[in-house]
XYZ file of C-alpha atoms in Angstrom:
570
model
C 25.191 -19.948 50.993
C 28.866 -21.114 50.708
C 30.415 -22.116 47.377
C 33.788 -23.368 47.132
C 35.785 -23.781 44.057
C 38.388 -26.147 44.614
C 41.752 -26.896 42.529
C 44.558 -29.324 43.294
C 47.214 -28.125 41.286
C 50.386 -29.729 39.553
C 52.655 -27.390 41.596
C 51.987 -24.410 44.246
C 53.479 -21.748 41.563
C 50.568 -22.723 39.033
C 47.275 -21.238 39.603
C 43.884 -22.477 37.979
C 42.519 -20.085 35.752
C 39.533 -22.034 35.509
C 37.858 -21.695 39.203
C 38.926 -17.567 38.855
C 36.968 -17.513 35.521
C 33.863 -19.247 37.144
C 34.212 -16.887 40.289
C 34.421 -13.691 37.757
C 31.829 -14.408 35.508
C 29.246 -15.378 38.403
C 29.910 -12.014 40.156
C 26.471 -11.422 40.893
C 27.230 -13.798 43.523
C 30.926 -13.247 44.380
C 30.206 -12.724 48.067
C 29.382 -15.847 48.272
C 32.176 -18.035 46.388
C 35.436 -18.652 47.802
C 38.300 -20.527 46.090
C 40.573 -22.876 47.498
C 43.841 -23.962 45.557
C 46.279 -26.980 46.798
C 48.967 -29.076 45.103
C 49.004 -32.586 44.724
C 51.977 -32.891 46.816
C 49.698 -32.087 50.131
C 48.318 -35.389 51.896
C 44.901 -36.354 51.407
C 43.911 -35.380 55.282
C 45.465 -32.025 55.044
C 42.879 -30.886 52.074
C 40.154 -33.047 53.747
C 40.899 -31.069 57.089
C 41.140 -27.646 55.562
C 38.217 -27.943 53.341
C 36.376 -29.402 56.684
C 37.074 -26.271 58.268
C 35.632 -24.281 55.596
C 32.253 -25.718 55.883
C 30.896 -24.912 52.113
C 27.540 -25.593 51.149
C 28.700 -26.673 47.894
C 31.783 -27.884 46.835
C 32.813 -27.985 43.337
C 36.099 -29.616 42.029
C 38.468 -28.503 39.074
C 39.143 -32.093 37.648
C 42.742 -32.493 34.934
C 44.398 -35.982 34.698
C 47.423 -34.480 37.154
C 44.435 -34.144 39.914
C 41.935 -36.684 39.240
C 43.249 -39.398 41.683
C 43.144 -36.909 44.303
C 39.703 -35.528 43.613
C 38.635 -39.581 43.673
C 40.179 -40.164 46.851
C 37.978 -36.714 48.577
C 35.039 -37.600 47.090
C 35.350 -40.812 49.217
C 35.698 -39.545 51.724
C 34.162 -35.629 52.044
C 30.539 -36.672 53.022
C 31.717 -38.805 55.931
C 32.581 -35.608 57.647
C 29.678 -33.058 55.829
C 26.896 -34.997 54.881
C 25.124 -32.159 53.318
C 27.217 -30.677 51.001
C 26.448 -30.819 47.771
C 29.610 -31.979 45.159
C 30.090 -30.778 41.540
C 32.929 -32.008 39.426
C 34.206 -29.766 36.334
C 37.164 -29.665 33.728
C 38.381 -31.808 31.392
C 39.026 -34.828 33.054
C 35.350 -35.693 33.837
C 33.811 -33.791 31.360
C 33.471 -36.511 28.608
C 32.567 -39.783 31.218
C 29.745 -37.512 33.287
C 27.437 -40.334 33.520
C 30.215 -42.959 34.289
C 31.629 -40.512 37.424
C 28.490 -39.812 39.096
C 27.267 -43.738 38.943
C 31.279 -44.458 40.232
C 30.765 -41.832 43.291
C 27.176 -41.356 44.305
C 28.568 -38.869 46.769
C 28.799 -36.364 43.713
C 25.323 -34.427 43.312
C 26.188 -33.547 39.160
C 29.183 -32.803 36.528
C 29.696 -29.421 34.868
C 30.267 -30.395 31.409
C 32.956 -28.897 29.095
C 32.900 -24.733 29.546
C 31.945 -23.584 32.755
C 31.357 -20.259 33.140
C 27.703 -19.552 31.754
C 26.757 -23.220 33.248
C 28.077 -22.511 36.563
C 26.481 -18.989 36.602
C 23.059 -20.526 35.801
C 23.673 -23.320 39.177
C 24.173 -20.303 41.468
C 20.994 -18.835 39.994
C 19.494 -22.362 41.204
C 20.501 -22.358 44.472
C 19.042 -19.052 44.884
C 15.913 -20.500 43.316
C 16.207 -18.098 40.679
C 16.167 -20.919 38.132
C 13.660 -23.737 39.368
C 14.873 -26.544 37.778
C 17.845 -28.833 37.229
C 16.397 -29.763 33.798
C 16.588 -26.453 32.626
C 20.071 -25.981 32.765
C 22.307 -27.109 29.305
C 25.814 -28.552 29.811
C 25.279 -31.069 32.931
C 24.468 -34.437 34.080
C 22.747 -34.827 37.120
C 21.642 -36.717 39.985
C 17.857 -36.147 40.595
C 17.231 -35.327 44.206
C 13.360 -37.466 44.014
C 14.733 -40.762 42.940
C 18.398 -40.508 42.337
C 17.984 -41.226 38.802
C 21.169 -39.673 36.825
C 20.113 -37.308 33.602
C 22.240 -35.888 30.800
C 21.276 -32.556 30.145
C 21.941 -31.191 25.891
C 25.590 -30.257 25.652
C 25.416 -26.252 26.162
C 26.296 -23.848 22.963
C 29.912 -22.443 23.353
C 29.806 -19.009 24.546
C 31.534 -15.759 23.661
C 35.029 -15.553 24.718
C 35.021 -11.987 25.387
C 32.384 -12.118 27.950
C 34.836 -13.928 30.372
C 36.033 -11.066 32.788
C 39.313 -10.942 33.553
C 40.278 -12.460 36.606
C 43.461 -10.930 37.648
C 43.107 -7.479 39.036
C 44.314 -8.520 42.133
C 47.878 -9.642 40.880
C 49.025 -9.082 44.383
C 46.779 -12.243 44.347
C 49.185 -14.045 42.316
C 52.471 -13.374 43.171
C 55.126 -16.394 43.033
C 52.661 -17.610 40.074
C 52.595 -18.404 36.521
C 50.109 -16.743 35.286
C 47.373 -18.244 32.239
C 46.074 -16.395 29.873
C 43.610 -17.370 26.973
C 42.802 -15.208 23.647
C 41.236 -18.330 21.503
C 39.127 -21.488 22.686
C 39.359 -24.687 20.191
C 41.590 -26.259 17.648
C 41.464 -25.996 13.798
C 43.582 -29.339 13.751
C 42.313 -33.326 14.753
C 45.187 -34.877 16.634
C 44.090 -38.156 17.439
C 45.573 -37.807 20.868
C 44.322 -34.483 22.349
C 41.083 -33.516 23.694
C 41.213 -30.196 21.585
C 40.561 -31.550 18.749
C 37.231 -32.713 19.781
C 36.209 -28.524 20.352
C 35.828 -27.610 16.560
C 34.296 -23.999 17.141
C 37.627 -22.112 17.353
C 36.915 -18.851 18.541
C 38.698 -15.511 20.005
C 38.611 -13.253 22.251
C 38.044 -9.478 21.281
C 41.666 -8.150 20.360
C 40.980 -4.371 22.041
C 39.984 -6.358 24.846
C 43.573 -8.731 25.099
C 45.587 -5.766 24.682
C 44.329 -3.984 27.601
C 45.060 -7.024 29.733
C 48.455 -7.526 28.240
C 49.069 -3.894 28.632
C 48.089 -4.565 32.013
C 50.530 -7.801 32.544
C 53.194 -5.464 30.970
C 52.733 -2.621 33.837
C 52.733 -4.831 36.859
C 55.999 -6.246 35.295
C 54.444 -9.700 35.874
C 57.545 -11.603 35.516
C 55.680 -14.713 32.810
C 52.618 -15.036 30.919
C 51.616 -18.044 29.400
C 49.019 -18.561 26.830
C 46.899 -21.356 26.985
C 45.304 -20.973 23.693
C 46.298 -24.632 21.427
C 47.724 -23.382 18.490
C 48.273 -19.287 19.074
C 49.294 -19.097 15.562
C 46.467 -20.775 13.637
C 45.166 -17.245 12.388
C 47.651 -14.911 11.121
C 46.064 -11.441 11.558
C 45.191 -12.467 15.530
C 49.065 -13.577 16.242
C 50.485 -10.822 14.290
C 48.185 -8.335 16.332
C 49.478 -9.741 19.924
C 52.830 -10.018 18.637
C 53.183 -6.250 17.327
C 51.520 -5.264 20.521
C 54.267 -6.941 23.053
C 57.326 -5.332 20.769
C 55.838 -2.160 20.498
C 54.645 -1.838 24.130
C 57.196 -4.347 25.860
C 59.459 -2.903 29.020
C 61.999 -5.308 29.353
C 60.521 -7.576 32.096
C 57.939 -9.803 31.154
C 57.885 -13.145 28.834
C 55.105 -14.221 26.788
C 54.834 -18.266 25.986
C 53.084 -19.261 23.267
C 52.529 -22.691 21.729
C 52.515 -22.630 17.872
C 52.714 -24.558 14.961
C 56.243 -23.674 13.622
C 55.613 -24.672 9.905
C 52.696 -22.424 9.668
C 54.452 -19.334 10.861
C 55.316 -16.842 7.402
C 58.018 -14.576 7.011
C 56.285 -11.609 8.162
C 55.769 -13.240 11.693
C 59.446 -14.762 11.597
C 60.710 -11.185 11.029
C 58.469 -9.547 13.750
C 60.353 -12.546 16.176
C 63.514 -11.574 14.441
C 63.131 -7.820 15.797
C 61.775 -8.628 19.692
C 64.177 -7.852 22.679
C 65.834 -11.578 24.011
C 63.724 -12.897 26.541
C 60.507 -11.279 25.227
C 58.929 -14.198 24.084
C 58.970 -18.138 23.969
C 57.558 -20.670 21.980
C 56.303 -24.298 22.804
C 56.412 -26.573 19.117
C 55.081 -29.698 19.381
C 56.421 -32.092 17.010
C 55.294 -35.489 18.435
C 56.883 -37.272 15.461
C 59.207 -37.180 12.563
C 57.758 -40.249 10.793
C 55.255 -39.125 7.659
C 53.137 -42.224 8.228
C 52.646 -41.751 12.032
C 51.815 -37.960 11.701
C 49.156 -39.034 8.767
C 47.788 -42.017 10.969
C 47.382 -39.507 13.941
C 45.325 -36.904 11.674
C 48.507 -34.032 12.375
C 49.245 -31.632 9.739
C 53.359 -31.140 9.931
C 55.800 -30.641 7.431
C 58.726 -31.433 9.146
C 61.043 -29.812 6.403
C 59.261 -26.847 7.188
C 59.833 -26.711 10.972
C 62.778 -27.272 10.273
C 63.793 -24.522 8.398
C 61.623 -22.108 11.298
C 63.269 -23.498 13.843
C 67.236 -22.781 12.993
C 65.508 -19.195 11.243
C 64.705 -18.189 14.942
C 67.680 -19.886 16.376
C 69.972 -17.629 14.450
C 68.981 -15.061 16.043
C 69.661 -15.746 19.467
C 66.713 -14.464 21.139
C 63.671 -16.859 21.692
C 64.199 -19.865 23.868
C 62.235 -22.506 21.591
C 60.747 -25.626 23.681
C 60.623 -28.848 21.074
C 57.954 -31.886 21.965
C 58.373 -35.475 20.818
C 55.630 -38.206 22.118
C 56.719 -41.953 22.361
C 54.147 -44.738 21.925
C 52.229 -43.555 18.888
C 51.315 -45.567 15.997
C 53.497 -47.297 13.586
C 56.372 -45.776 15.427
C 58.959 -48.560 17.246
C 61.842 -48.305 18.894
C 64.205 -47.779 16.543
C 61.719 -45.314 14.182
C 61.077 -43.301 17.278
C 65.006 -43.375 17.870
C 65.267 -41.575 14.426
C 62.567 -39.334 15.541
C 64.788 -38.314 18.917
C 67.760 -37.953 16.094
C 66.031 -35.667 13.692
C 64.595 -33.108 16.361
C 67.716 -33.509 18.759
C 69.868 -32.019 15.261
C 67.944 -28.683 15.844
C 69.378 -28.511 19.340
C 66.188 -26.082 21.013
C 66.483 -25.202 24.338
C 64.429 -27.583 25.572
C 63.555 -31.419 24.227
C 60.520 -32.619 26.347
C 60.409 -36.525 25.414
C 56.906 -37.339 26.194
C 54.739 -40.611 26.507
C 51.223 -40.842 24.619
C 48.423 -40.466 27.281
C 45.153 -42.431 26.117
C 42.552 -39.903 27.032
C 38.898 -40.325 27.197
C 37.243 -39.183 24.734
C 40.458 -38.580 22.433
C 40.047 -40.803 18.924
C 42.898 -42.698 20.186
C 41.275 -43.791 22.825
C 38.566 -45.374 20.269
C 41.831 -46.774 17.923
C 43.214 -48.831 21.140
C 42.142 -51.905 19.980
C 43.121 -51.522 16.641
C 46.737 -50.408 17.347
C 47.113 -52.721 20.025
C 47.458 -50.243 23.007
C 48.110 -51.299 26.472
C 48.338 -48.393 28.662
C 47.428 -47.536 32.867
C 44.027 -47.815 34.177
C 44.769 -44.891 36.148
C 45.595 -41.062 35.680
C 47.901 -40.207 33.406
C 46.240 -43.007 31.563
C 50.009 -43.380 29.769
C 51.260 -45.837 27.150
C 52.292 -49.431 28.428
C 53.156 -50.886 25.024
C 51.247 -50.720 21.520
C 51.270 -53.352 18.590
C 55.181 -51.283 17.437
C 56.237 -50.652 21.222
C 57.015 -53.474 23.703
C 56.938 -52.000 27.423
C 60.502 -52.947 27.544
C 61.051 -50.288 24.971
C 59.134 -48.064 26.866
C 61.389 -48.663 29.983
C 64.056 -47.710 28.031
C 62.978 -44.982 26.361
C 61.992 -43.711 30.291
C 65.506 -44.027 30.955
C 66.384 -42.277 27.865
C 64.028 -39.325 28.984
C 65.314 -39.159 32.109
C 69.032 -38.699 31.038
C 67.861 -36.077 28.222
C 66.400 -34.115 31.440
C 69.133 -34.466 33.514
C 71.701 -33.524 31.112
C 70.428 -32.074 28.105
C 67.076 -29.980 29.255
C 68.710 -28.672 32.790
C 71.078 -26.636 30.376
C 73.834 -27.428 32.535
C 76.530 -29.783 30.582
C 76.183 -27.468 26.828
C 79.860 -27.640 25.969
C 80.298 -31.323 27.718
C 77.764 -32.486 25.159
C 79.037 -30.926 22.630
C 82.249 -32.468 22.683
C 80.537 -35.862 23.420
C 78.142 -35.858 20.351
C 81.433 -35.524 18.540
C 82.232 -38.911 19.716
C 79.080 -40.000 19.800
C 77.988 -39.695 16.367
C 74.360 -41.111 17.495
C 73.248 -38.623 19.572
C 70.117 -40.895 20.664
C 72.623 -43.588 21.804
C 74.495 -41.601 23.524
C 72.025 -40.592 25.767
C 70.906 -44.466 25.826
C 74.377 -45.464 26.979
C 74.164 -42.960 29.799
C 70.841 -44.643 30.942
C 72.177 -48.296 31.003
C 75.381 -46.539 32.308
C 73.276 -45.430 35.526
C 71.200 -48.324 35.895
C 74.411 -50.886 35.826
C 75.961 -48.730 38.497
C 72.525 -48.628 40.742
C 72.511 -45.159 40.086
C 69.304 -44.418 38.375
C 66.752 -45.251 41.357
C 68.627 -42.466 43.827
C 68.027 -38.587 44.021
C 71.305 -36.905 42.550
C 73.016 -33.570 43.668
C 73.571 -31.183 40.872
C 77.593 -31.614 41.572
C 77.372 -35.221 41.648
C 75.530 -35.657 38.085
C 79.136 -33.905 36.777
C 81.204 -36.523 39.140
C 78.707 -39.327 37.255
C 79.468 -37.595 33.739
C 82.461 -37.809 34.420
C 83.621 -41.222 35.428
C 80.999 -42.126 32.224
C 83.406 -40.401 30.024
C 86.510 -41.856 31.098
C 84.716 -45.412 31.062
C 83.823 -44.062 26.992
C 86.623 -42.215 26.354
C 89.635 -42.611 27.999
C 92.224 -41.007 25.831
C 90.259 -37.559 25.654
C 89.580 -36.953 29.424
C 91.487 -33.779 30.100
C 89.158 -32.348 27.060
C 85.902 -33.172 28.858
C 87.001 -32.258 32.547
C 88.175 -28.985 31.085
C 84.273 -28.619 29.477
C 82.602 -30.022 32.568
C 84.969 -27.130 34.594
C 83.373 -24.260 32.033
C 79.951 -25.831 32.191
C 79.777 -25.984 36.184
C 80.928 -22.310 36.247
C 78.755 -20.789 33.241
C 75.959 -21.723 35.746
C 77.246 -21.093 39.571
C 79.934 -19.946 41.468
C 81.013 -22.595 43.625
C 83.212 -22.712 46.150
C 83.917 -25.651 47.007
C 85.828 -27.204 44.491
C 84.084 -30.702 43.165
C 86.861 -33.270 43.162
C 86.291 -33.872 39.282
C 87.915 -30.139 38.973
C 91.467 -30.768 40.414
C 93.395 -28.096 42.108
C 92.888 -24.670 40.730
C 95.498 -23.461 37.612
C 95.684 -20.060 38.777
C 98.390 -18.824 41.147
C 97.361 -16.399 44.225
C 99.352 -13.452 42.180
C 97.403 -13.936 38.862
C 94.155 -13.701 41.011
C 95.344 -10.631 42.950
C 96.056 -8.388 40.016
C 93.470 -9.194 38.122
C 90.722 -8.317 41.058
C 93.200 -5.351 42.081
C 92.761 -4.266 38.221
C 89.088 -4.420 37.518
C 88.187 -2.723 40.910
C 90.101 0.248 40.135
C 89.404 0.163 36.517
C 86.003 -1.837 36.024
C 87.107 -2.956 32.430
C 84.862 -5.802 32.426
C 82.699 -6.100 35.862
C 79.641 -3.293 34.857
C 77.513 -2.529 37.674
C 79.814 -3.324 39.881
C 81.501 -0.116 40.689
C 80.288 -0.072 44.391
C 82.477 -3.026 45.124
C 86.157 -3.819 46.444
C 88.316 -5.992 45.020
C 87.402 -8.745 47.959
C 83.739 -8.325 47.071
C 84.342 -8.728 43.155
C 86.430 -12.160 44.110
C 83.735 -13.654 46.147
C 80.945 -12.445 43.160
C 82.879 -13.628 40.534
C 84.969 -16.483 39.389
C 88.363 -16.615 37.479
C 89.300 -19.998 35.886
C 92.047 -21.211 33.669
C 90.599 -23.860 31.173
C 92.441 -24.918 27.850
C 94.969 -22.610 28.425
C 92.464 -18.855 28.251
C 92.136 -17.240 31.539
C 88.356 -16.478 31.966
C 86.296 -14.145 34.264
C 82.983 -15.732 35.239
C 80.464 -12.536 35.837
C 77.341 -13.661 37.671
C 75.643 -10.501 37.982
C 74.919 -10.433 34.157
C 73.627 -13.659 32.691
C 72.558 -14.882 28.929
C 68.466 -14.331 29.298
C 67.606 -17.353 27.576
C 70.746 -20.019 29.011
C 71.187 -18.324 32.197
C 75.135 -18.873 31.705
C 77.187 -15.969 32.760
C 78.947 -13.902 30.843
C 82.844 -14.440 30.381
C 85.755 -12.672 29.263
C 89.265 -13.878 28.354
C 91.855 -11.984 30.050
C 95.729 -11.306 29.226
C 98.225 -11.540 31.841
C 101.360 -8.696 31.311
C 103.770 -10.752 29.037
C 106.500 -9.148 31.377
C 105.320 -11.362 34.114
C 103.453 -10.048 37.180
């Protein structure tokens, strides 16, 4: 017998720790399983055609709102070309509407229903006859092969997290890929919006157990590690342990991600983040809203003062890259109160600002609430926000165009000292990025794919329509900005000509390759090589040296120096 576990991913460097964790924890019958991974950016035919030439027996799908219109489209069309395969759908997406998918696709023989691992196990023990029954397995609906009636089997106990192997001794396996990692299944907390909530039996894995696999992650120098786990933070003593682990055992290489609650973190875990190496870790804070009454109505515990004073704490210090989550389209939150939301979290400037629209997922309490708060949203996958009873889908349009500006300019990292100068002038920083939006949509510029150079050119004529009499200030930022990044060498046309004479270059390079005063680790050079590595640049008046070869860990901006010139002329 053939067995193929099948996942369409978001993106070919993500890898589906689910199918690996069924594979592992059925290894009685490894032999037999293969697993398959694709994006959703390959056509339909392709996976139809490779998964053809496999020829499995059974075929079972990995199903997430990101792949579900995919998976749809297969099932269509799979038993035209093998008739006798048997199909089983997992995962979240389908997990919750079992009865609903297999009377939509009768080509599906049954649904694996919330965790997998100990319910898959028990199918491949049922195609080896091993178990005799379909009835007898908990945690799946069914098609029965006599009469095609469809049967809902009891939902199945959740298991013990520390019985799921671990799936990545083969890292080789894995290489160009994020890897996920789990230590806790569940969610102390009832957001109305998120399927976690639903899980109430929060459990962990066995801490010897994690810290031989991070130990492991550590040695192979595995270059990111993200945990999947919903809150990582909810219990102290777990986080603490993990976290004291990583610093005390870290070698310079890896990151950890971690999504956590930021007002529940205490001093003693601030201070143990305080102490790690730059780079070491990273954490993922979802916010979703400043508004008391809309994180109340969607059953969130935040205190907003409180993340507040976390996230500057930890921003002080200069060494975690902190990733900041707002959601648009949530209740008794308009336009102008989810404007103020932007406002408030924008003021902590993180690293990253993901602006995010509510997805109505079944199952989710909001999904029973649509009526009452008057929520429009798509019929199909992502299932996202059209307009609510607060929100007209106009606003939403604009607040797409707002996201899209805050990723182009703000979240790419690429215009820091640009922006800074502009949310001088632009005292509302949410307008400013709303002005950029109608900016590229009056100009016909927002439906077109953008070079990196030409988003500075379209800064740039922005800020002279905005701000005429300050221009020279913001081409002299844009100039740092493009260079803290790259070293180009073609000259954008935004730039000018180049305020550096051939002389001022020529000594300086001569200089630092017979002294090295500034370029480390670049002792094996001549001064040709150090010119084309590096980049020298006059801007308001200091004479900077761009060094590529050693970069901030968390911006990715080079480092600089300010150089002095011999008063005496060269």
């Amino acid at each position: 017998m053939k067995v193929l576990l099948t996942a369409i991913n978001a993106k070919y460097i993500h890898a589906n720790l689910a199918v690996y964790s069924l594979r592992a924890y059925a290894k009685k019958y490894e032999e037999e399983i293969e697993i398959a991974e694709y994006t959703i950016n390959q056509t339909i035919d392709d996976i139809l055609a490779d998964i053809f030439k496999k020829k499995p027996d059974v075929l079972c799908f990995s199903c997430y709102l990101w792949n579900i219109v995919h998976v749809e489209q297969l099932l269509t069309e799979l038993h035209k070309v093998l008739p006798n395969m048997q199909i089983w759908l997992g995962g979240p997406e389908v997990s919750y509407n079992a009865v609903q998918m297999l009377q939509k696709f009768p080509q599906v023989t049954g649904v694996m229903c919330a965790e997998g691992e100990e319910t898959f196990l028990e199918l491949m023990k049922y195609f080896h006859e091993e178990i005799k029954n379909l009835s007898q397995i908990d945690g799946i609906a069914y098609r029965k092969s006599t009469d095609g009636q469809i049967r809902q089997n009891p939902i199945r106990p959740v298991m013990d997290l520390s019985k799921v192997p671990f799936v990545y001794g083969h890292i080789e396996d894995f290489k160009n890929k994020i890897i996920y990692y789990e230590t806790s299944r569940g969610c102390p907390f009832s957001c109305s919006y998120c399927l976690s909530s639903i899980d109430k039996c929060l459990r962990f894995r066995d801490l010897e157990l994690v810290k031989q696999e991070l130990q492991f992650f550590i040695d192979n120098e595995v270059p990111q590690v993200k945990f999947v786990d919903r809150t990582f933070n909810c219990h102290h003593d777990h986080a603490m342990e993990i976290w004291t682990y990583l610093l005390e055992h870290d070698r310079g290489k890896t990151n950890f991600h971690f999504e956590v609650a930021a007002d529940l973190l205490n001093e003693k875990e601030i201070q143990l983040i305080e102490s790690m190496r730059p780079g070491l870790i990273q954490l993922e804070i979802g916010i979703q809203s400043t508004n008391p009454h809309t994180i109340k109505e969607i059953h969130r515990t935040m205190e907003f003062e409180e993340v507040q004073r976390v996230v500057r704490r930890i921003q002080k210090n200069g060494n975690v890259h902190q990733h900041l989550d707002l959601i648009a389209g949530l209740p008794y939150e308009d336009y102008n109160r989810f404007a103020q939301s932007f406002r408030d979290v924008y003021a902590l400037h993180p690293e990253q600002l993901q602006l995010g629209f509510l997805k109505v997922l079944k199952g989710s309490y909001m999904h029973e609430k649509a009526e009452e708060y008057g929520l429009v949203y798509q019929d199909r996958p992502p299932f996202e926000v059209l307009a609510t009873k607060w929100l007209s889908y106009e606003d939403i349009i604009r607040l797409k165009g707002v996201e899209d500006m805050v990723e182009v300019y703000y979240n790419s990292g690429q215009f820091v000292n640009t922006l800074a100068l502009l949310e001088e002038t632009f005292t509302d920083t949410f307008a400013l990025y709303e002005m950029l939006s109608e900016y590229y949509e009056k100009n016909n510029l927002h439906l077109l794919n953008h070079s990196r150079i030409t988003r500075y050119e379209i800064l740039f004529a922005f800020i002279r329509e905005h701000d005429e009499k300050n221009v020279e200030k913001y081409r002299q930022m844009l100039i740092l900005d493009l260079y803290l990044r790259e070293n180009v060498k073609k000259r954008p046309e935004f730039a000018g000509e180049l305020n550096l004479t051939k002389e001022e270059a020529a000594y300086i390079y001569e200089k630092e390759a017979a002294e090295h005063q500034y370029l480390k680790g670049y002792e094996q050079y001549d001064k040709r090589q150090l010119r084309k590595m590096t980049h020298l640049e006059r801007i308001d008046g200091k004479l900077m040296l761009f060094d590529y070869k050693n970069r901030n860990i968390l911006t990715n901006q080079a480092a600089v120096y300010i150089l002095e010139l011999p008063k005496e002329g060269i």
